[in-house]
Amino acid sequence: MEGWSGKTLTEDFQSDEEEELSMMDTDVDEKSSLLSGHESYNESGTRKVSGERRKAVIYEEALHMCGFGKFHIFLLFMCGWAVSSDAIEVLSVSFLLPAATCDLSLSSDDKGWLNAVVFLGMMVGGYFWGSLADKWGRRNILIWSLLVNGIGNLGSSVSQVFWLFLICRFFSGVGVGGSMPVVFTYYTEFQHKSRRGAMISLLATFWMTGNIVAAGLAWIVIPREYLSFYSGDFIFNSWRVFVALCTLPSLTAGAMFVLMPESPKYLLQKGKEQDAIAVLKQVHSVNKSSKPFQLEFLVLSEEDIEGCSNLKICESGFYQKLKSTSSQLIQSTLRLFGLSLRRTTITLLLINFSLAFGYYGLFLWFPELFNRIDKYGGSFCDSKSGNSTDNNTICQPGNNVYIDSFLTSISNLPGNILSIFIVERVGRKPLLASSMVLSGLSVFFLWFVKERWQSVLMSCLFGAISVVGFNMLDVLQTELFPTEVRSTSFGVQTAALRVGAILGNVIFGLLVDTYCAVPMFLVAGLLAFGGLASLILPKTTGIDIH
């Protein structure tokens, strides 16, 4: 589409910024010069400074000076490829379950744990990699977490027994848990505030791209048994080829980030001012921005200009703040459950849990359920058991399974497009509530359908509607919390989401063969409950965030 080509996108953003830049340049000249020489005080206590005059530029203003161009387009696709690789890792296991049933002697319980273990690894990895990223840098941790993801996935492709396969999937999840939050942090720190929201929304759509790539790759590879390789007791059949191919996005993304610079904001926070300036000059050069880039002294905010007499004092202030990070984290968490934010926090925890339990608890089971319909006919809750690993018919999923799975994956596309165009007109709360309630209804009616085409249609409807809820939840979680606790709130809400995904898959696996109606109605009820609970959230449309 022409409106999203690199040149047009660049011109759109730059034209929107011209007037703002002219006003900001005046502010920089008036208030952002800093005397970096020694200081003394006269008898009245007024500070006197002498030495070389240096112009101090706030980090956001420096990003504005860099303009928007080729670097940001390249950065979007680089980070987008990393996001897609994470989506492929999380979703790929659902496509291999029908084919791996006999090779790994999988029961439905085992399949539930295979779907869930990635989210368990993500919980561990999110904390582990997040801590290291603040110490060793965004780019370095992004590279290593992507490599861990790829190596864990590659190990699972050659695993011949279930327990080893499960362990490898766990370590893949550890990698995903690190790369997902770090890639968004890295990407965001290159974006000026005037375009940050739009650019993050664009980056988020690459998750859907990964979903479609995984489904398409499964359709192309897994039914092709001639791709298999056998050597004695070692089996490397077509579904293992699929798993191995799914490692390429994460491994190639990790390798390509070697060519990328470190986040300039991270460098500045670490006191490496000249390194940060060098990176920003590189961005300015690649963008070929018409704005002049005259930067001698870089600071994070206006408070640094007003409160610091030179860089060393600013650095010491940063390290002083660093020491209090742990206590601030505890205080921020306690504030989330304080009187002013308690209702919002608890409501969003319930919504995150309900949406993840319902979406991941069902969506990751679609290929397996399509396989049962293809073999036995009827609906999702057919009386035939999926534990019949001695029956060769269920070991060889037909082409229809992957066609149906691909259609369900691509059904996210209209929901993503619709939410972008109507979010400001309809509002966040109405879209979130209606999306979750309608998703619950679509799951409820899955119980009543009798034909394959009806099951596929209702599954696509579920995929198209539920993705709107995820998009609105992302927006609301950003807008409902003040700046000083926003990051902490994301961490707390993400934990609830992953717990919901884990429990949804485990419970579905435990009950799908014997009491299939129970997990179906549980998913439908939780989605509807979460949608109705969202109605008590505060309104955020058209309101400034704090």
Coordinates of C-alpha atoms in Angstrom, one line a residue:
M1 CA 0.0 0.0 0.0
E2 CA 1.5 3.3 -1.1
G3 CA 0.6 5.1 2.1
W4 CA 3.0 2.9 4.1
S5 CA 6.0 2.9 1.7
G6 CA 9.2 4.1 3.3
K7 CA 9.3 7.5 1.5
T8 CA 5.7 8.4 2.1
L9 CA 5.8 7.4 5.7
T10 CA 9.0 9.4 6.2
E11 CA 7.5 12.5 4.6
D12 CA 4.3 12.2 6.7
F13 CA 6.1 12.1 10.0
Q14 CA 8.6 14.9 9.0
S15 CA 5.8 17.2 7.8
D16 CA 4.0 16.8 11.1
E17 CA 7.1 17.7 13.0
E18 CA 8.2 20.9 11.3
E19 CA 6.2 23.3 13.3
E20 CA 7.0 21.6 16.6
L21 CA 10.7 21.6 15.8
S22 CA 10.7 25.4 15.2
M23 CA 9.2 26.0 18.6
M24 CA 11.5 23.5 20.3
D25 CA 14.6 25.0 18.8
T26 CA 13.7 28.4 20.4
D27 CA 13.4 26.6 23.8
V28 CA 16.7 24.9 23.4
D29 CA 18.5 28.2 22.8
E30 CA 16.8 29.9 25.7
K31 CA 17.0 27.3 28.4
S32 CA 19.3 24.4 27.5
S33 CA 22.8 25.9 27.6
L34 CA 24.9 24.8 30.5
L35 CA 28.2 26.0 32.0
S36 CA 30.3 22.9 32.5
G37 CA 33.3 24.6 34.2
H38 CA 33.9 24.8 38.0
E39 CA 31.4 26.6 40.2
S40 CA 31.6 28.9 43.2
Y41 CA 29.2 31.0 45.3
N42 CA 29.2 34.7 46.1
E43 CA 28.5 36.2 49.5
S44 CA 24.8 36.2 48.9
G45 CA 24.8 32.5 48.1
T46 CA 24.1 32.9 44.4
R47 CA 25.9 30.3 42.3
K48 CA 28.6 31.6 39.9
V49 CA 30.1 29.5 37.1
S50 CA 33.1 29.9 34.9
G51 CA 34.6 27.9 32.2
E52 CA 33.7 26.7 28.7
R53 CA 30.1 27.2 27.7
R54 CA 28.5 24.0 26.3
K55 CA 25.0 23.7 24.9
A56 CA 23.0 21.0 26.7
V57 CA 20.4 19.2 24.6
I58 CA 17.6 17.1 26.1
Y59 CA 17.5 13.5 24.8
E60 CA 14.0 13.9 23.3
E61 CA 15.1 17.0 21.5
A62 CA 18.2 15.2 20.2
L63 CA 15.9 12.4 18.8
H64 CA 13.9 15.2 17.1
M65 CA 17.1 16.6 15.5
C66 CA 17.8 13.1 14.0
G67 CA 14.6 13.3 12.0
F68 CA 12.7 10.3 10.7
G69 CA 14.0 8.2 7.7
K70 CA 15.8 5.2 6.5
F71 CA 17.3 4.3 9.9
H72 CA 13.8 4.1 11.5
I73 CA 12.3 2.1 8.7
F74 CA 15.3 -0.4 8.9
L75 CA 14.9 -0.5 12.7
L76 CA 11.2 -1.2 12.3
F77 CA 11.8 -4.3 10.1
M78 CA 14.8 -5.5 12.2
C79 CA 12.8 -5.3 15.5
G80 CA 9.7 -6.6 13.7
W81 CA 11.6 -9.6 12.5
A82 CA 12.6 -10.3 16.1
V83 CA 9.0 -9.9 17.3
S84 CA 7.8 -12.3 14.5
S85 CA 10.4 -14.8 15.6
D86 CA 9.0 -14.8 19.1
A87 CA 5.5 -15.3 17.8
I88 CA 6.7 -18.2 15.6
E89 CA 8.3 -19.8 18.7
V90 CA 5.2 -19.5 20.9
L91 CA 2.7 -20.6 18.3
S92 CA 4.7 -23.2 16.4
V93 CA 4.2 -26.0 18.9
S94 CA 0.5 -25.9 18.3
F95 CA 1.0 -26.8 14.7
L96 CA 3.2 -29.8 15.3
L97 CA 1.1 -31.5 17.9
P98 CA -1.1 -33.5 15.5
A99 CA 2.0 -34.9 13.7
A100 CA 4.1 -35.4 16.9
T101 CA 1.5 -37.4 18.7
C102 CA 2.8 -40.8 17.8
D103 CA 6.5 -40.0 17.6
L104 CA 6.6 -38.7 21.2
S105 CA 3.7 -40.8 22.5
L106 CA 1.8 -37.7 23.5
S107 CA -1.4 -37.8 25.6
S108 CA -3.7 -34.8 25.7
D109 CA -2.1 -33.9 29.1
D110 CA 1.3 -33.9 27.5
K111 CA 0.0 -31.6 24.7
G112 CA -1.3 -29.2 27.3
W113 CA 2.0 -29.0 29.0
L114 CA 3.9 -28.5 25.7
N115 CA 1.7 -25.5 24.9
A116 CA 2.1 -24.2 28.5
V117 CA 5.8 -24.7 29.1
V118 CA 6.8 -21.9 26.7
F119 CA 4.9 -19.4 28.9
L120 CA 6.5 -20.8 32.0
G121 CA 9.9 -20.2 30.4
M122 CA 8.8 -16.7 29.5
M123 CA 8.0 -15.9 33.1
V124 CA 11.5 -16.9 34.2
G125 CA 13.2 -15.3 31.2
G126 CA 11.3 -12.0 31.6
Y127 CA 12.8 -11.4 35.1
F128 CA 16.3 -12.9 34.2
W129 CA 16.9 -11.0 31.0
G130 CA 15.3 -7.8 32.1
S131 CA 17.7 -7.5 35.0
L132 CA 20.7 -8.1 32.7
A133 CA 19.5 -5.7 30.1
D134 CA 19.8 -2.8 32.6
K135 CA 23.4 -3.9 33.3
W136 CA 24.8 -5.1 30.1
G137 CA 22.8 -3.2 27.5
R138 CA 19.7 -3.7 25.4
R139 CA 21.4 -4.8 22.2
N140 CA 23.7 -7.4 23.9
I141 CA 20.9 -9.0 25.8
L142 CA 18.6 -8.9 22.7
I143 CA 21.3 -10.9 20.8
W144 CA 21.8 -13.5 23.5
S145 CA 18.1 -14.0 24.3
L146 CA 17.3 -14.5 20.5
L147 CA 20.1 -17.0 20.3
V148 CA 18.9 -18.9 23.4
N149 CA 15.4 -19.0 21.8
G150 CA 16.8 -20.3 18.5
I151 CA 19.2 -22.9 20.1
G152 CA 16.4 -24.2 22.4
N153 CA 14.1 -24.6 19.5
L154 CA 16.8 -26.3 17.4
G155 CA 17.4 -28.7 20.3
S156 CA 13.8 -29.6 20.4
S157 CA 13.8 -30.5 16.7
V158 CA 16.2 -33.4 17.3
S159 CA 14.8 -34.5 20.7
Q160 CA 13.6 -38.1 20.4
V161 CA 11.7 -38.3 23.7
F162 CA 9.0 -36.1 25.3
W163 CA 10.8 -35.0 28.5
L164 CA 13.8 -33.7 26.5
F165 CA 11.5 -32.0 24.0
L166 CA 9.7 -30.3 26.9
I167 CA 13.0 -29.1 28.5
C168 CA 14.1 -27.6 25.2
R169 CA 10.8 -25.8 24.7
F170 CA 11.2 -24.4 28.2
F171 CA 14.6 -22.9 27.3
S172 CA 13.1 -21.5 24.1
G173 CA 10.5 -19.8 26.3
V174 CA 13.3 -18.3 28.5
G175 CA 14.7 -16.7 25.3
V176 CA 11.3 -15.4 24.2
G177 CA 10.8 -14.0 27.7
G178 CA 13.9 -11.9 27.3
S179 CA 13.7 -10.8 23.7
M180 CA 10.0 -9.6 23.8
P181 CA 10.3 -6.8 26.4
V182 CA 13.9 -5.9 25.5
V183 CA 13.2 -5.5 21.8
F184 CA 10.3 -3.1 22.6
T185 CA 12.5 -1.2 25.0
Y186 CA 15.4 -1.0 22.5
Y187 CA 13.0 0.1 19.7
T188 CA 11.2 2.7 21.8
E189 CA 14.4 4.4 22.9
F190 CA 15.0 5.4 19.3
Q191 CA 11.6 7.0 18.8
H192 CA 10.7 10.6 19.4
K193 CA 7.5 11.1 21.5
S194 CA 5.6 12.7 18.5
R195 CA 5.6 9.4 16.6
R196 CA 6.2 6.8 19.4
G197 CA 2.6 5.6 19.7
A198 CA 2.2 5.0 15.9
M199 CA 5.6 3.3 15.6
I200 CA 5.0 0.9 18.5
S201 CA 1.6 0.0 17.1
L202 CA 3.3 -0.9 13.8
L203 CA 5.9 -3.0 15.6
A204 CA 3.1 -4.9 17.5
T205 CA 1.5 -6.0 14.2
F206 CA 4.6 -8.2 13.5
W207 CA 3.3 -10.7 16.1
M208 CA 0.4 -11.3 13.7
T209 CA 2.9 -11.7 10.9
G210 CA 4.8 -14.4 12.9
N211 CA 1.5 -16.2 13.5
I212 CA 0.7 -16.2 9.7
V213 CA 4.3 -17.3 8.8
A214 CA 4.2 -20.2 11.3
A215 CA 0.8 -21.4 10.0
G216 CA 1.9 -21.1 6.4
L217 CA 5.2 -22.9 7.0
A218 CA 3.4 -25.7 8.8
W219 CA 1.0 -26.0 5.8
I220 CA 3.9 -26.2 3.4
V221 CA 6.3 -28.5 5.4
I222 CA 4.5 -30.9 7.8
P223 CA 2.3 -32.8 5.3
R224 CA 5.3 -33.5 3.1
E225 CA 6.6 -36.8 4.5
Y226 CA 9.2 -37.0 1.8
L227 CA 11.2 -34.4 3.7
S228 CA 11.8 -36.9 6.5
F229 CA 15.1 -38.5 7.3
Y230 CA 15.6 -41.8 9.2
S231 CA 18.9 -43.3 10.5
G232 CA 18.5 -46.3 12.8
D233 CA 16.7 -45.1 15.9
F234 CA 17.1 -41.4 15.0
I235 CA 14.1 -39.9 13.3
F236 CA 14.0 -36.5 11.7
N237 CA 10.6 -36.3 10.0
S238 CA 8.7 -33.5 8.4
W239 CA 7.4 -31.9 11.6
R240 CA 10.9 -31.8 13.0
V241 CA 12.0 -30.1 9.8
F242 CA 9.3 -27.5 10.5
V243 CA 10.6 -27.0 14.0
A244 CA 14.2 -26.6 12.7
L245 CA 13.0 -24.0 10.1
C246 CA 11.2 -22.1 12.8
T247 CA 14.6 -21.4 14.4
L248 CA 15.8 -19.4 11.5
P249 CA 14.0 -16.2 12.3
S250 CA 15.4 -15.9 15.8
L251 CA 18.9 -17.0 14.8
T252 CA 19.0 -14.6 11.9
A253 CA 17.5 -11.7 14.0
G254 CA 20.2 -12.3 16.7
A255 CA 22.9 -12.3 14.1
M256 CA 21.6 -9.1 12.4
F257 CA 21.5 -7.2 15.7
V258 CA 25.3 -7.5 15.8
L259 CA 25.3 -4.8 13.1
M260 CA 23.0 -2.4 15.1
P261 CA 24.2 0.2 17.6
E262 CA 23.4 0.2 21.3
S263 CA 20.5 2.2 22.5
P264 CA 21.8 5.8 23.0
K265 CA 19.5 6.3 25.9
Y266 CA 21.0 3.4 27.7
L267 CA 24.5 4.7 27.0
L268 CA 23.5 8.1 28.3
Q269 CA 22.1 6.6 31.5
K270 CA 25.4 4.7 32.0
G271 CA 27.3 8.0 31.8
K272 CA 28.7 7.3 28.3
E273 CA 27.7 10.6 26.8
Q274 CA 30.0 10.7 23.9
D275 CA 29.1 7.2 22.8
A276 CA 25.4 8.2 22.9
I277 CA 26.1 11.3 20.8
A278 CA 28.0 9.1 18.3
V279 CA 25.0 6.8 17.9
L280 CA 22.6 9.7 17.4
K281 CA 25.0 11.2 14.8
Q282 CA 24.9 7.9 13.0
V283 CA 21.1 7.9 13.0
H284 CA 21.1 11.5 11.7
S285 CA 23.5 10.6 8.9
V286 CA 21.5 7.5 7.8
N287 CA 18.3 9.5 7.8
K288 CA 19.9 12.3 5.8
S289 CA 17.9 14.7 7.9
S290 CA 17.7 18.3 6.8
K291 CA 17.8 19.4 10.4
P292 CA 21.2 20.5 11.7
F293 CA 22.8 18.3 14.2
Q294 CA 24.8 20.4 16.6
L295 CA 25.1 18.6 19.9
E296 CA 27.9 19.1 22.4
F297 CA 26.3 18.0 25.7
L298 CA 23.5 15.5 26.1
V299 CA 21.2 15.1 29.1
L300 CA 18.1 12.9 29.7
S301 CA 15.7 15.6 30.9
E302 CA 15.2 19.3 31.8
E303 CA 15.7 18.3 35.4
D304 CA 19.2 17.3 34.6
I305 CA 19.9 20.7 33.1
E306 CA 18.4 22.6 36.1
G307 CA 19.9 20.4 38.8
C308 CA 23.4 19.5 37.5
S309 CA 26.3 21.9 37.0
N310 CA 28.3 19.4 35.0
L311 CA 28.3 15.9 33.6
K312 CA 30.0 14.3 36.6
I313 CA 27.3 15.6 39.0
C314 CA 24.6 14.2 36.6
E315 CA 26.4 10.9 36.5
S316 CA 26.6 10.7 40.3
G317 CA 22.9 11.6 40.5
F318 CA 22.1 8.6 38.2
Y319 CA 24.1 6.1 40.2
Q320 CA 22.5 7.5 43.4
K321 CA 19.1 6.8 41.8
L322 CA 20.3 3.3 40.7
K323 CA 20.9 2.3 44.3
S324 CA 17.3 3.0 45.2
T325 CA 15.8 1.0 42.3
S326 CA 14.8 -1.9 44.5
S327 CA 13.0 0.2 47.0
Q328 CA 11.3 2.1 44.2
L329 CA 10.1 -1.1 42.7
I330 CA 8.5 -2.2 46.0
Q331 CA 6.9 1.2 46.5
S332 CA 5.6 1.2 42.9
T333 CA 4.0 -2.2 43.4
L334 CA 2.5 -1.2 46.7
R335 CA 1.1 1.9 45.0
L336 CA -0.6 -0.2 42.4
F337 CA -2.7 -1.7 45.2
G338 CA -3.1 1.5 47.0
L339 CA -6.5 3.2 47.4
S340 CA -6.4 5.3 44.2
L341 CA -5.3 2.5 41.8
R342 CA -6.5 -0.7 43.5
R343 CA -9.7 -1.1 41.6
T344 CA -8.0 -0.5 38.2
T345 CA -5.1 -2.8 39.0
I346 CA -7.3 -5.7 40.2
T347 CA -9.8 -5.3 37.3
L348 CA -7.0 -5.4 34.8
L349 CA -5.4 -8.4 36.4
L350 CA -8.7 -10.3 36.0
I351 CA -9.1 -9.1 32.4
N352 CA -5.5 -10.2 31.5
F353 CA -6.0 -13.6 33.2
S354 CA -9.4 -14.2 31.5
L355 CA -8.2 -13.1 28.0
A356 CA -5.0 -15.2 28.1
F357 CA -6.8 -18.2 29.6
G358 CA -9.5 -18.0 26.9
Y359 CA -7.4 -17.1 23.9
Y360 CA -4.2 -19.1 24.4
G361 CA -6.1 -21.9 26.1
L362 CA -8.2 -22.4 23.0
F363 CA -6.2 -20.9 20.1
L364 CA -3.1 -23.1 20.6
W365 CA -5.4 -26.2 20.5
F366 CA -7.1 -25.4 17.2
P367 CA -4.7 -27.5 15.0
E368 CA -5.1 -30.5 17.3
L369 CA -8.9 -30.1 17.3
F370 CA -9.0 -29.6 13.5
N371 CA -7.1 -32.8 13.2
R372 CA -9.7 -34.7 15.2
I373 CA -12.5 -33.3 13.1
D374 CA -10.6 -34.2 9.9
K375 CA -10.2 -37.8 11.1
Y376 CA -13.4 -38.5 12.9
G377 CA -15.9 -35.8 11.7
G378 CA -18.3 -34.0 13.9
S379 CA -17.4 -31.0 16.1
F380 CA -14.5 -30.0 18.4
C381 CA -16.0 -32.1 21.2
D382 CA -16.3 -35.3 19.3
S383 CA -16.5 -38.4 21.4
K384 CA -13.3 -39.8 19.8
S385 CA -10.3 -39.6 22.1
G386 CA -7.0 -37.9 20.9
N387 CA -4.9 -40.3 22.9
S388 CA -5.0 -43.1 20.4
T389 CA -1.3 -43.0 19.5
D390 CA -1.4 -46.5 18.1
N391 CA -3.8 -45.5 15.3
N392 CA -1.8 -44.5 12.2
T393 CA -4.6 -42.3 10.9
I394 CA -4.2 -39.7 13.7
C395 CA -0.4 -39.8 13.3
Q396 CA -0.6 -38.5 9.7
P397 CA -2.6 -35.2 9.8
G398 CA -4.2 -34.3 6.5
N399 CA -3.7 -31.2 4.4
N400 CA -7.1 -29.8 5.6
V401 CA -5.7 -29.5 9.2
Y402 CA -3.1 -26.9 8.1
I403 CA -5.4 -25.1 5.7
D404 CA -7.9 -24.6 8.5
S405 CA -5.1 -23.5 10.9
F406 CA -3.8 -21.0 8.3
L407 CA -7.3 -19.5 7.8
T408 CA -7.7 -19.2 11.6
S409 CA -4.3 -17.5 11.9
I410 CA -4.9 -15.0 9.1
S411 CA -8.3 -14.1 10.6
N412 CA -6.4 -11.9 13.0
L413 CA -5.7 -9.5 10.1
P414 CA -9.2 -7.8 9.8
G415 CA -9.4 -7.5 13.6
N416 CA -6.1 -5.7 13.7
I417 CA -7.1 -3.3 10.9
L418 CA -10.5 -2.6 12.3
S419 CA -9.2 -1.7 15.7
I420 CA -6.7 0.8 14.3
F421 CA -9.4 2.7 12.4
I422 CA -12.2 2.7 15.0
V423 CA -10.4 2.9 18.4
E424 CA -10.7 6.7 18.6
R425 CA -14.2 6.8 17.4
V426 CA -15.7 4.0 19.5
G427 CA -13.4 4.1 22.5
R428 CA -11.2 1.6 24.3
K429 CA -13.7 0.3 26.9
P430 CA -16.5 -0.4 24.5
L431 CA -14.2 -2.2 22.1
L432 CA -12.6 -4.3 24.9
A433 CA -15.9 -5.2 26.5
S434 CA -17.7 -6.1 23.2
S435 CA -14.6 -8.0 21.9
M436 CA -14.3 -10.2 24.9
V437 CA -18.1 -10.8 25.2
L438 CA -18.5 -11.7 21.5
S439 CA -15.4 -13.9 21.7
G440 CA -17.0 -15.8 24.6
L441 CA -20.2 -16.2 22.6
S442 CA -18.3 -17.5 19.6
V443 CA -16.6 -20.2 21.8
F444 CA -20.0 -21.0 23.4
F445 CA -21.5 -21.7 19.9
L446 CA -18.6 -24.0 19.0
W447 CA -20.3 -26.6 21.2
F448 CA -23.4 -26.6 18.9
V449 CA -21.7 -26.7 15.4
K450 CA -21.7 -30.1 13.7
E451 CA -19.9 -29.6 10.4
R452 CA -16.2 -28.9 9.6
W453 CA -16.9 -25.7 7.8
Q454 CA -19.0 -24.4 10.7
S455 CA -16.1 -25.1 13.1
V456 CA -13.6 -23.3 10.9
L457 CA -16.0 -20.3 10.5
M458 CA -16.5 -20.0 14.2
S459 CA -12.8 -20.3 14.9
C460 CA -12.0 -17.6 12.4
L461 CA -14.7 -15.4 14.0
F462 CA -13.1 -16.0 17.4
G463 CA -9.6 -15.1 16.0
A464 CA -10.8 -11.9 14.4
I465 CA -12.7 -10.6 17.4
S466 CA -10.4 -11.6 20.2
V467 CA -7.4 -9.8 18.7
V468 CA -9.3 -6.5 19.1
G469 CA -9.4 -7.2 22.8
F470 CA -5.7 -7.7 23.0
N471 CA -5.1 -4.4 21.1
M472 CA -7.4 -2.4 23.4
L473 CA -5.9 -4.0 26.5
D474 CA -2.4 -2.8 25.4
V475 CA -3.7 0.8 25.0
L476 CA -5.6 0.8 28.3
Q477 CA -2.7 -0.5 30.3
T478 CA -0.6 2.3 29.0
E479 CA -3.1 5.0 29.7
L480 CA -4.6 4.0 33.0
F481 CA -1.5 4.2 35.1
P482 CA 0.7 7.3 35.9
T483 CA 4.2 7.4 34.4
E484 CA 6.0 6.6 37.6
V485 CA 4.3 3.2 38.0
R486 CA 3.5 2.3 34.4
S487 CA 6.4 -0.1 33.8
T488 CA 5.8 -1.8 37.1
S489 CA 2.1 -2.2 36.2
F490 CA 3.1 -3.8 32.9
G491 CA 5.2 -6.4 34.7
V492 CA 2.4 -7.2 37.1
Q493 CA -0.2 -7.5 34.4
T494 CA 2.1 -9.6 32.2
A495 CA 2.5 -12.1 35.0
A496 CA -1.3 -12.5 35.3
L497 CA -1.5 -13.0 31.5
R498 CA 1.2 -15.7 31.4
V499 CA -0.4 -17.5 34.4
G500 CA -3.7 -17.5 32.5
A501 CA -2.1 -18.9 29.4
I502 CA -0.4 -21.7 31.4
L503 CA -3.5 -22.7 33.3
G504 CA -5.7 -22.5 30.2
N505 CA -3.5 -25.0 28.3
V506 CA -3.0 -27.4 31.2
I507 CA -6.7 -27.5 32.1
F508 CA -7.8 -27.8 28.4
G509 CA -5.4 -30.8 28.1
L510 CA -6.7 -32.5 31.2
L511 CA -10.4 -32.2 30.3
V512 CA -10.6 -32.2 26.5
D513 CA -10.9 -35.9 26.1
T514 CA -13.4 -36.7 28.9
Y515 CA -15.3 -33.4 29.6
C516 CA -14.7 -31.3 26.5
A517 CA -17.7 -29.1 27.3
V518 CA -16.2 -28.0 30.6
P519 CA -13.1 -26.2 29.2
M520 CA -15.2 -24.8 26.3
F521 CA -17.8 -23.3 28.6
L522 CA -15.0 -22.2 31.0
V523 CA -13.3 -20.3 28.3
A524 CA -16.6 -18.7 27.1
G525 CA -17.5 -17.7 30.7
L526 CA -14.1 -16.2 31.5
L527 CA -14.0 -14.2 28.3
A528 CA -17.5 -12.8 28.9
F529 CA -16.7 -12.1 32.6
G530 CA -13.5 -10.2 31.6
G531 CA -15.4 -8.2 29.0
L532 CA -18.1 -7.1 31.5
A533 CA -15.5 -6.4 34.2
S534 CA -13.8 -3.9 31.8
L535 CA -16.9 -1.7 31.9
I536 CA -15.9 -0.4 35.4
L537 CA -12.5 0.8 34.2
P538 CA -12.1 4.6 33.9
K539 CA -12.6 6.2 30.5
T540 CA -9.3 7.3 28.8
T541 CA -10.4 8.3 25.2
G542 CA -9.4 11.9 24.6
I543 CA -7.9 12.4 28.1
D544 CA -4.2 13.3 28.7
I545 CA -2.1 10.6 30.3
H546 CA 0.0 11.5 33.4

